[in-house]
């Protein structure tokens, strides 16, 4: 059974929230992805994974809207970026409404790294303000991990993103326009630089990474592999989600024990 807030009637929504108390939101971006992938790649990928996660948790799936914070692609045709304030206001408003509806746990399933700082800021603010728990899932990084052994790489417009779009709608993948795999000198190092969690730098325009705005090996993605994309990545998310919730539980029980 799928509990999509937009599809349900009002009484159905009330029932679904009362039962699960959990909302799953997909968060992505509309931005250029080279000549071969749709501008909505990140949003479609987030939605695929979020739906699976919501189903697995029996939670309410809450559409967020397709846009994200992506100044790095601004000015490249097909890109529409939100300002950080707009994104944060939108996420705050949606989650606040859901808290009012009775949601206690939020799982934010994101596929766009430009959203991360804003997501984290809103999640910590709202968790501080309300009796609600937020968990962030960076589905693109989970995908990078689960496909690494099979040679899958998370690059902008590369193998893993092409795989996600084959899973979403193969008609939107113009593989023949991608040409050969591209790997501009230094691109991998630049990606590693900005994605480190220790010492890292920034990229403010995608052309710093690759002249034509994307790189990687779209040919790695096959339709056969795409069949299980959503469930494989969602499994990776759910496994770690369990670890996060268990950690919180252990600590909560310990504190409750101390209070007695
Ligand atoms: Zn992308």
PDB file of C-alpha atoms and ligand atoms in Angstrom:
ATOM      1  CA  UNK A   1       0.000   0.000   0.000  1.00  0.00           C
ATOM      2  CA  UNK A   2       1.311   3.403  -0.961  1.00  0.00           C
ATOM      3  CA  UNK A   3       0.455   6.414   1.158  1.00  0.00           C
ATOM      4  CA  UNK A   4       1.119   9.436  -1.052  1.00  0.00           C
ATOM      5  CA  UNK A   5      -0.117  12.613   0.611  1.00  0.00           C
ATOM      6  CA  UNK A   6      -1.114  14.083  -2.753  1.00  0.00           C
ATOM      7  CA  UNK A   7      -3.100  11.012  -3.790  1.00  0.00           C
ATOM      8  CA  UNK A   8      -4.961  10.421  -0.548  1.00  0.00           C
ATOM      9  CA  UNK A   9      -8.191  12.018   0.602  1.00  0.00           C
ATOM     10  CA  UNK A  10      -8.211  14.045   3.796  1.00  0.00           C
ATOM     11  CA  UNK A  11      -9.571  11.222   6.008  1.00  0.00           C
ATOM     12  CA  UNK A  12      -7.115   8.776   4.424  1.00  0.00           C
ATOM     13  CA  UNK A  13      -4.232  11.148   5.179  1.00  0.00           C
ATOM     14  CA  UNK A  14      -5.371  11.555   8.787  1.00  0.00           C
ATOM     15  CA  UNK A  15      -5.484   7.784   9.177  1.00  0.00           C
ATOM     16  CA  UNK A  16      -2.114   7.189   7.515  1.00  0.00           C
ATOM     17  CA  UNK A  17      -0.384   9.817   9.668  1.00  0.00           C
ATOM     18  CA  UNK A  18      -2.028   8.563  12.863  1.00  0.00           C
ATOM     19  CA  UNK A  19      -0.842   5.047  12.089  1.00  0.00           C
ATOM     20  CA  UNK A  20       2.762   5.657  11.012  1.00  0.00           C
ATOM     21  CA  UNK A  21       3.647   9.110  12.404  1.00  0.00           C
ATOM     22  CA  UNK A  22       6.408   9.094   9.779  1.00  0.00           C
ATOM     23  CA  UNK A  23       6.850  11.183   6.624  1.00  0.00           C
ATOM     24  CA  UNK A  24       9.331  10.556   3.827  1.00  0.00           C
ATOM     25  CA  UNK A  25      10.206  13.513   1.579  1.00  0.00           C
ATOM     26  CA  UNK A  26      12.121  13.263  -1.713  1.00  0.00           C
ATOM     27  CA  UNK A  27      14.466  16.189  -2.350  1.00  0.00           C
ATOM     28  CA  UNK A  28      16.299  16.822  -5.609  1.00  0.00           C
ATOM     29  CA  UNK A  29      17.009  19.537  -8.150  1.00  0.00           C
ATOM     30  CA  UNK A  30      16.207  20.736 -11.663  1.00  0.00           C
ATOM     31  CA  UNK A  31      19.542  21.307 -13.369  1.00  0.00           C
ATOM     32  CA  UNK A  32      21.378  20.524 -16.584  1.00  0.00           C
ATOM     33  CA  UNK A  33      22.725  16.986 -16.803  1.00  0.00           C
ATOM     34  CA  UNK A  34      24.532  17.127 -20.135  1.00  0.00           C
ATOM     35  CA  UNK A  35      23.049  16.230 -23.543  1.00  0.00           C
ATOM     36  CA  UNK A  36      21.889  12.775 -22.472  1.00  0.00           C
ATOM     37  CA  UNK A  37      19.977  13.026 -19.148  1.00  0.00           C
ATOM     38  CA  UNK A  38      16.880  15.029 -18.146  1.00  0.00           C
ATOM     39  CA  UNK A  39      17.179  18.186 -16.078  1.00  0.00           C
ATOM     40  CA  UNK A  40      15.048  16.502 -13.419  1.00  0.00           C
ATOM     41  CA  UNK A  41      17.517  13.640 -12.887  1.00  0.00           C
ATOM     42  CA  UNK A  42      18.176  14.380  -9.211  1.00  0.00           C
ATOM     43  CA  UNK A  43      14.484  14.835  -8.417  1.00  0.00           C
ATOM     44  CA  UNK A  44      13.405  11.689 -10.240  1.00  0.00           C
ATOM     45  CA  UNK A  45      16.160   9.679  -8.521  1.00  0.00           C
ATOM     46  CA  UNK A  46      15.175  11.017  -5.080  1.00  0.00           C
ATOM     47  CA  UNK A  47      11.519  10.203  -5.749  1.00  0.00           C
ATOM     48  CA  UNK A  48      12.272   6.625  -6.805  1.00  0.00           C
ATOM     49  CA  UNK A  49      14.268   5.915  -3.668  1.00  0.00           C
ATOM     50  CA  UNK A  50      11.931   7.839  -1.347  1.00  0.00           C
ATOM     51  CA  UNK A  51       8.887   5.894  -2.556  1.00  0.00           C
ATOM     52  CA  UNK A  52      10.620   2.618  -1.793  1.00  0.00           C
ATOM     53  CA  UNK A  53      11.719   3.851   1.621  1.00  0.00           C
ATOM     54  CA  UNK A  54       8.191   5.103   2.397  1.00  0.00           C
ATOM     55  CA  UNK A  55       6.694   1.774   1.339  1.00  0.00           C
ATOM     56  CA  UNK A  56       9.128  -0.160   3.446  1.00  0.00           C
ATOM     57  CA  UNK A  57       8.432   2.016   6.499  1.00  0.00           C
ATOM     58  CA  UNK A  58       4.697   2.082   5.763  1.00  0.00           C
ATOM     59  CA  UNK A  59       5.142   5.849   6.039  1.00  0.00           C
ATOM     60  CA  UNK A  60       3.458   8.767   4.303  1.00  0.00           C
ATOM     61  CA  UNK A  61       5.206   9.868   1.116  1.00  0.00           C
ATOM     62  CA  UNK A  62       5.144  13.657   0.913  1.00  0.00           C
ATOM     63  CA  UNK A  63       5.999  15.365  -2.399  1.00  0.00           C
ATOM     64  CA  UNK A  64       8.385  18.262  -1.894  1.00  0.00           C
ATOM     65  CA  UNK A  65       8.465  19.796  -5.366  1.00  0.00           C
ATOM     66  CA  UNK A  66      11.209  19.390  -7.914  1.00  0.00           C
ATOM     67  CA  UNK A  67      13.516  22.311  -7.135  1.00  0.00           C
ATOM     68  CA  UNK A  68      16.693  22.514  -5.111  1.00  0.00           C
ATOM     69  CA  UNK A  69      19.634  24.768  -4.348  1.00  0.00           C
ATOM     70  CA  UNK A  70      21.957  24.562  -7.311  1.00  0.00           C
ATOM     71  CA  UNK A  71      23.855  27.779  -8.023  1.00  0.00           C
ATOM     72  CA  UNK A  72      26.691  25.599  -9.341  1.00  0.00           C
ATOM     73  CA  UNK A  73      24.584  24.958 -12.485  1.00  0.00           C
ATOM     74  CA  UNK A  74      22.981  28.409 -12.676  1.00  0.00           C
ATOM     75  CA  UNK A  75      23.069  29.936 -16.129  1.00  0.00           C
ATOM     76  CA  UNK A  76      23.343  26.552 -17.834  1.00  0.00           C
ATOM     77  CA  UNK A  77      20.107  26.018 -19.814  1.00  0.00           C
ATOM     78  CA  UNK A  78      17.612  23.800 -18.045  1.00  0.00           C
ATOM     79  CA  UNK A  79      18.734  24.802 -14.559  1.00  0.00           C
ATOM     80  CA  UNK A  80      16.400  26.511 -12.109  1.00  0.00           C
ATOM     81  CA  UNK A  81      17.937  27.116  -8.709  1.00  0.00           C
ATOM     82  CA  UNK A  82      16.228  28.185  -5.540  1.00  0.00           C
ATOM     83  CA  UNK A  83      17.936  30.602  -3.219  1.00  0.00           C
ATOM     84  CA  UNK A  84      18.913  28.917   0.024  1.00  0.00           C
ATOM     85  CA  UNK A  85      16.377  31.058   1.908  1.00  0.00           C
ATOM     86  CA  UNK A  86      13.592  29.937  -0.428  1.00  0.00           C
ATOM     87  CA  UNK A  87      14.488  26.270  -0.091  1.00  0.00           C
ATOM     88  CA  UNK A  88      14.792  26.513   3.661  1.00  0.00           C
ATOM     89  CA  UNK A  89      11.477  28.376   3.957  1.00  0.00           C
ATOM     90  CA  UNK A  90       9.756  25.758   1.785  1.00  0.00           C
ATOM     91  CA  UNK A  91      11.135  22.812   3.721  1.00  0.00           C
ATOM     92  CA  UNK A  92      10.353  24.536   7.034  1.00  0.00           C
ATOM     93  CA  UNK A  93       6.764  25.270   6.023  1.00  0.00           C
ATOM     94  CA  UNK A  94       6.082  21.775   4.715  1.00  0.00           C
ATOM     95  CA  UNK A  95       7.536  20.047   7.762  1.00  0.00           C
ATOM     96  CA  UNK A  96       5.808  22.425  10.172  1.00  0.00           C
ATOM     97  CA  UNK A  97       2.470  21.631   8.538  1.00  0.00           C
ATOM     98  CA  UNK A  98       3.210  17.933   8.879  1.00  0.00           C
ATOM     99  CA  UNK A  99       4.103  18.300  12.556  1.00  0.00           C
ATOM    100  CA  UNK A 100       0.696  19.939  13.007  1.00  0.00           C
ATOM    101  CA  UNK A 101      -0.837  16.916  11.280  1.00  0.00           C
ATOM    102  CA  UNK A 102       0.808  14.572  13.776  1.00  0.00           C
ATOM    103  CA  UNK A 103       4.043  13.521  12.045  1.00  0.00           C
ATOM    104  CA  UNK A 104       6.800  12.745  14.561  1.00  0.00           C
ATOM    105  CA  UNK A 105       9.570  11.318  12.380  1.00  0.00           C
ATOM    106  CA  UNK A 106      10.871  12.811   9.144  1.00  0.00           C
ATOM    107  CA  UNK A 107      13.086  11.008   6.663  1.00  0.00           C
ATOM    108  CA  UNK A 108      14.541  13.406   4.087  1.00  0.00           C
ATOM    109  CA  UNK A 109      15.720  11.465   1.051  1.00  0.00           C
ATOM    110  CA  UNK A 110      18.033  13.718  -0.946  1.00  0.00           C
ATOM    111  CA  UNK A 111      19.829  13.257  -4.253  1.00  0.00           C
ATOM    112  CA  UNK A 112      21.560  16.619  -4.656  1.00  0.00           C
ATOM    113  CA  UNK A 113      24.565  17.694  -2.646  1.00  0.00           C
ATOM    114  CA  UNK A 114      23.785  21.416  -3.061  1.00  0.00           C
ATOM    115  CA  UNK A 115      20.789  20.903  -0.765  1.00  0.00           C
ATOM    116  CA  UNK A 116      22.692  19.324   2.096  1.00  0.00           C
ATOM    117  CA  UNK A 117      23.699  22.404   4.096  1.00  0.00           C
ATOM    118  CA  UNK A 118      20.173  23.843   3.948  1.00  0.00           C
ATOM    119  CA  UNK A 119      18.543  20.509   4.749  1.00  0.00           C
ATOM    120  CA  UNK A 120      20.753  20.060   7.778  1.00  0.00           C
ATOM    121  CA  UNK A 121      20.050  23.579   9.012  1.00  0.00           C
ATOM    122  CA  UNK A 122      16.279  23.181   8.709  1.00  0.00           C
ATOM    123  CA  UNK A 123      16.257  19.678  10.210  1.00  0.00           C
ATOM    124  CA  UNK A 124      18.221  20.712  13.292  1.00  0.00           C
ATOM    125  CA  UNK A 125      16.140  23.873  13.749  1.00  0.00           C
ATOM    126  CA  UNK A 126      12.845  22.004  13.524  1.00  0.00           C
ATOM    127  CA  UNK A 127      13.970  19.105  15.684  1.00  0.00           C
ATOM    128  CA  UNK A 128      15.004  21.664  18.273  1.00  0.00           C
ATOM    129  CA  UNK A 129      11.683  23.486  18.011  1.00  0.00           C
ATOM    130  CA  UNK A 130       9.242  20.559  17.905  1.00  0.00           C
ATOM    131  CA  UNK A 131       8.828  17.124  19.380  1.00  0.00           C
ATOM    132  CA  UNK A 132      10.001  15.582  16.111  1.00  0.00           C
ATOM    133  CA  UNK A 133      12.953  13.524  14.925  1.00  0.00           C
ATOM    134  CA  UNK A 134      14.704  14.173  11.606  1.00  0.00           C
ATOM    135  CA  UNK A 135      16.873  11.781   9.658  1.00  0.00           C
ATOM    136  CA  UNK A 136      18.688  12.784   6.476  1.00  0.00           C
ATOM    137  CA  UNK A 137      19.472  10.187   3.824  1.00  0.00           C
ATOM    138  CA  UNK A 138      21.917  11.245   1.114  1.00  0.00           C
ATOM    139  CA  UNK A 139      20.665   8.686  -1.372  1.00  0.00           C
ATOM    140  CA  UNK A 140      23.274   9.643  -3.994  1.00  0.00           C
ATOM    141  CA  UNK A 141      26.096   8.768  -1.584  1.00  0.00           C
ATOM    142  CA  UNK A 142      24.351   5.554  -0.579  1.00  0.00           C
ATOM    143  CA  UNK A 143      24.151   4.660  -4.291  1.00  0.00           C
ATOM    144  CA  UNK A 144      27.838   5.468  -4.687  1.00  0.00           C
ATOM    145  CA  UNK A 145      28.650   3.030  -1.907  1.00  0.00           C
ATOM    146  CA  UNK A 146      26.351   0.202  -2.963  1.00  0.00           C
ATOM    147  CA  UNK A 147      27.490   0.297  -6.611  1.00  0.00           C
ATOM    148  CA  UNK A 148      31.192   0.868  -6.022  1.00  0.00           C
ATOM    149  CA  UNK A 149      32.112  -2.816  -6.150  1.00  0.00           C
ATOM    150  CA  UNK A 150      30.324  -3.118  -9.484  1.00  0.00           C
ATOM    151  CA  UNK A 151      32.267  -0.208 -10.953  1.00  0.00           C
ATOM    152  CA  UNK A 152      29.477   2.348 -10.571  1.00  0.00           C
ATOM    153  CA  UNK A 153      30.564   5.943 -10.080  1.00  0.00           C
ATOM    154  CA  UNK A 154      28.666   8.957  -8.783  1.00  0.00           C
ATOM    155  CA  UNK A 155      29.631  11.721 -11.177  1.00  0.00           C
ATOM    156  CA  UNK A 156      27.400  14.454 -12.543  1.00  0.00           C
ATOM    157  CA  UNK A 157      25.618  12.818 -15.494  1.00  0.00           C
ATOM    158  CA  UNK A 158      27.695   9.642 -15.203  1.00  0.00           C
ATOM    159  CA  UNK A 159      26.984   5.948 -14.666  1.00  0.00           C
ATOM    160  CA  UNK A 160      24.921   5.971 -11.476  1.00  0.00           C
ATOM    161  CA  UNK A 161      22.776   8.934 -12.531  1.00  0.00           C
ATOM    162  CA  UNK A 162      22.164   7.322 -15.921  1.00  0.00           C
ATOM    163  CA  UNK A 163      21.176   4.140 -14.110  1.00  0.00           C
ATOM    164  CA  UNK A 164      18.677   6.079 -11.997  1.00  0.00           C
ATOM    165  CA  UNK A 165      17.097   7.552 -15.132  1.00  0.00           C
ATOM    166  CA  UNK A 166      16.888   4.163 -16.861  1.00  0.00           C
ATOM    167  CA  UNK A 167      15.018   3.050 -13.753  1.00  0.00           C
ATOM    168  CA  UNK A 168      12.756   6.107 -13.858  1.00  0.00           C
ATOM    169  CA  UNK A 169      11.979   6.257 -17.593  1.00  0.00           C
ATOM    170  CA  UNK A 170      14.316   4.879 -20.268  1.00  0.00           C
ATOM    171  CA  UNK A 171      12.717   7.197 -22.869  1.00  0.00           C
ATOM    172  CA  UNK A 172      14.333  10.157 -21.091  1.00  0.00           C
ATOM    173  CA  UNK A 173      17.860   8.754 -21.517  1.00  0.00           C
ATOM    174  CA  UNK A 174      19.534   9.866 -24.763  1.00  0.00           C
ATOM    175  CA  UNK A 175      22.507   7.562 -24.411  1.00  0.00           C
ATOM    176  CA  UNK A 176      23.642   8.055 -28.026  1.00  0.00           C
ATOM    177  CA  UNK A 177      24.150  11.778 -27.364  1.00  0.00           C
ATOM    178  CA  UNK A 178      26.552  11.141 -24.523  1.00  0.00           C
ATOM    179  CA  UNK A 179      29.285   9.859 -26.800  1.00  0.00           C
ATOM    180  CA  UNK A 180      32.337   8.310 -25.233  1.00  0.00           C
ATOM    181  CA  UNK A 181      32.892   8.252 -21.500  1.00  0.00           C
ATOM    182  CA  UNK A 182      34.466  11.556 -20.526  1.00  0.00           C
ATOM    183  CA  UNK A 183      36.927  12.076 -17.733  1.00  0.00           C
ATOM    184  CA  UNK A 184      38.372  15.585 -17.764  1.00  0.00           C
ATOM    185  CA  UNK A 185      41.788  15.816 -16.144  1.00  0.00           C
ATOM    186  CA  UNK A 186      41.348  16.574 -12.438  1.00  0.00           C
ATOM    187  CA  UNK A 187      37.557  16.129 -12.374  1.00  0.00           C
ATOM    188  CA  UNK A 188      37.662  13.139 -10.055  1.00  0.00           C
ATOM    189  CA  UNK A 189      40.075  14.936  -7.749  1.00  0.00           C
ATOM    190  CA  UNK A 190      37.797  17.998  -7.704  1.00  0.00           C
ATOM    191  CA  UNK A 191      34.794  15.817  -6.813  1.00  0.00           C
ATOM    192  CA  UNK A 192      36.779  14.122  -4.054  1.00  0.00           C
ATOM    193  CA  UNK A 193      37.909  17.547  -2.821  1.00  0.00           C
ATOM    194  CA  UNK A 194      34.405  18.925  -2.444  1.00  0.00           C
ATOM    195  CA  UNK A 195      32.879  15.730  -1.049  1.00  0.00           C
ATOM    196  CA  UNK A 196      35.390  15.079   1.702  1.00  0.00           C
ATOM    197  CA  UNK A 197      34.044  15.334   5.215  1.00  0.00           C
ATOM    198  CA  UNK A 198      37.434  16.386   6.567  1.00  0.00           C
ATOM    199  CA  UNK A 199      39.245  19.132   4.666  1.00  0.00           C
ATOM    200  CA  UNK A 200      37.397  20.272   1.568  1.00  0.00           C
ATOM    201  CA  UNK A 201      37.088  23.017  -1.028  1.00  0.00           C
ATOM    202  CA  UNK A 202      34.212  24.383  -3.093  1.00  0.00           C
ATOM    203  CA  UNK A 203      33.108  24.567  -6.686  1.00  0.00           C
ATOM    204  CA  UNK A 204      30.900  27.471  -7.676  1.00  0.00           C
ATOM    205  CA  UNK A 205      30.408  26.617 -11.359  1.00  0.00           C
ATOM    206  CA  UNK A 206      30.192  23.144 -12.836  1.00  0.00           C
ATOM    207  CA  UNK A 207      32.585  24.097 -15.654  1.00  0.00           C
ATOM    208  CA  UNK A 208      35.381  24.071 -13.047  1.00  0.00           C
ATOM    209  CA  UNK A 209      34.746  20.320 -12.986  1.00  0.00           C
ATOM    210  CA  UNK A 210      34.049  19.610 -16.644  1.00  0.00           C
ATOM    211  CA  UNK A 211      33.837  21.946 -19.670  1.00  0.00           C
ATOM    212  CA  UNK A 212      30.553  20.526 -20.918  1.00  0.00           C
ATOM    213  CA  UNK A 213      28.946  20.289 -17.487  1.00  0.00           C
ATOM    214  CA  UNK A 214      29.092  16.532 -16.922  1.00  0.00           C
ATOM    215  CA  UNK A 215      31.490  13.627 -16.892  1.00  0.00           C
ATOM    216  CA  UNK A 216      31.586   9.901 -16.297  1.00  0.00           C
ATOM    217  CA  UNK A 217      30.571   6.731 -18.032  1.00  0.00           C
ATOM    218  CA  UNK A 218      26.847   6.539 -18.861  1.00  0.00           C
ATOM    219  CA  UNK A 219      27.451   3.235 -20.676  1.00  0.00           C
ATOM    220  CA  UNK A 220      28.009   1.540 -17.295  1.00  0.00           C
ATOM    221  CA  UNK A 221      24.266   1.801 -16.709  1.00  0.00           C
ATOM    222  CA  UNK A 222      22.231  -1.028 -18.194  1.00  0.00           C
ATOM    223  CA  UNK A 223      18.504  -1.592 -18.252  1.00  0.00           C
ATOM    224  CA  UNK A 224      18.991  -4.910 -16.501  1.00  0.00           C
ATOM    225  CA  UNK A 225      20.883  -3.263 -13.644  1.00  0.00           C
ATOM    226  CA  UNK A 226      18.288  -0.464 -13.545  1.00  0.00           C
ATOM    227  CA  UNK A 227      15.467  -2.869 -12.684  1.00  0.00           C
ATOM    228  CA  UNK A 228      16.638  -3.131  -9.096  1.00  0.00           C
ATOM    229  CA  UNK A 229      18.002   0.425  -8.714  1.00  0.00           C
ATOM    230  CA  UNK A 230      15.266   1.775  -6.422  1.00  0.00           C
ATOM    231  CA  UNK A 231      15.169  -1.253  -4.134  1.00  0.00           C
ATOM    232  CA  UNK A 232      18.959  -1.645  -3.955  1.00  0.00           C
ATOM    233  CA  UNK A 233      19.503   2.001  -2.957  1.00  0.00           C
ATOM    234  CA  UNK A 234      16.463   2.036  -0.660  1.00  0.00           C
ATOM    235  CA  UNK A 235      17.811  -1.079   1.098  1.00  0.00           C
ATOM    236  CA  UNK A 236      21.075   0.765   1.672  1.00  0.00           C
ATOM    237  CA  UNK A 237      19.152   3.711   3.143  1.00  0.00           C
ATOM    238  CA  UNK A 238      16.922   1.542   5.353  1.00  0.00           C
ATOM    239  CA  UNK A 239      19.854  -0.402   6.752  1.00  0.00           C
ATOM    240  CA  UNK A 240      21.574   2.795   7.924  1.00  0.00           C
ATOM    241  CA  UNK A 241      18.280   4.304   9.033  1.00  0.00           C
ATOM    242  CA  UNK A 242      17.972   1.368  11.406  1.00  0.00           C
ATOM    243  CA  UNK A 243      21.406   2.144  12.836  1.00  0.00           C
ATOM    244  CA  UNK A 244      20.465   5.801  13.388  1.00  0.00           C
ATOM    245  CA  UNK A 245      17.174   4.981  15.077  1.00  0.00           C
ATOM    246  CA  UNK A 246      18.769   2.290  17.243  1.00  0.00           C
ATOM    247  CA  UNK A 247      21.439   4.729  18.414  1.00  0.00           C
ATOM    248  CA  UNK A 248      18.758   7.238  19.369  1.00  0.00           C
ATOM    249  CA  UNK A 249      16.729   4.538  21.122  1.00  0.00           C
ATOM    250  CA  UNK A 250      19.629   3.253  23.183  1.00  0.00           C
ATOM    251  CA  UNK A 251      20.414   6.763  24.364  1.00  0.00           C
ATOM    252  CA  UNK A 252      16.759   7.611  25.028  1.00  0.00           C
ATOM    253  CA  UNK A 253      16.229   4.488  27.132  1.00  0.00           C
ATOM    254  CA  UNK A 254      19.389   5.224  29.072  1.00  0.00           C
ATOM    255  CA  UNK A 255      18.238   8.766  29.835  1.00  0.00           C
ATOM    256  CA  UNK A 256      14.751   7.603  30.798  1.00  0.00           C
ATOM    257  CA  UNK A 257      16.333   5.058  33.147  1.00  0.00           C
ATOM    258  CA  UNK A 258      18.382   7.820  34.779  1.00  0.00           C
ATOM    259  CA  UNK A 259      15.293   9.967  35.270  1.00  0.00           C
ATOM    260  CA  UNK A 260      13.539   7.289  37.298  1.00  0.00           C
TER     261      UNK A 260
HETATM  262 ZN1  LIG B   1      22.499  14.877 -10.664  1.00  0.00          ZN
END
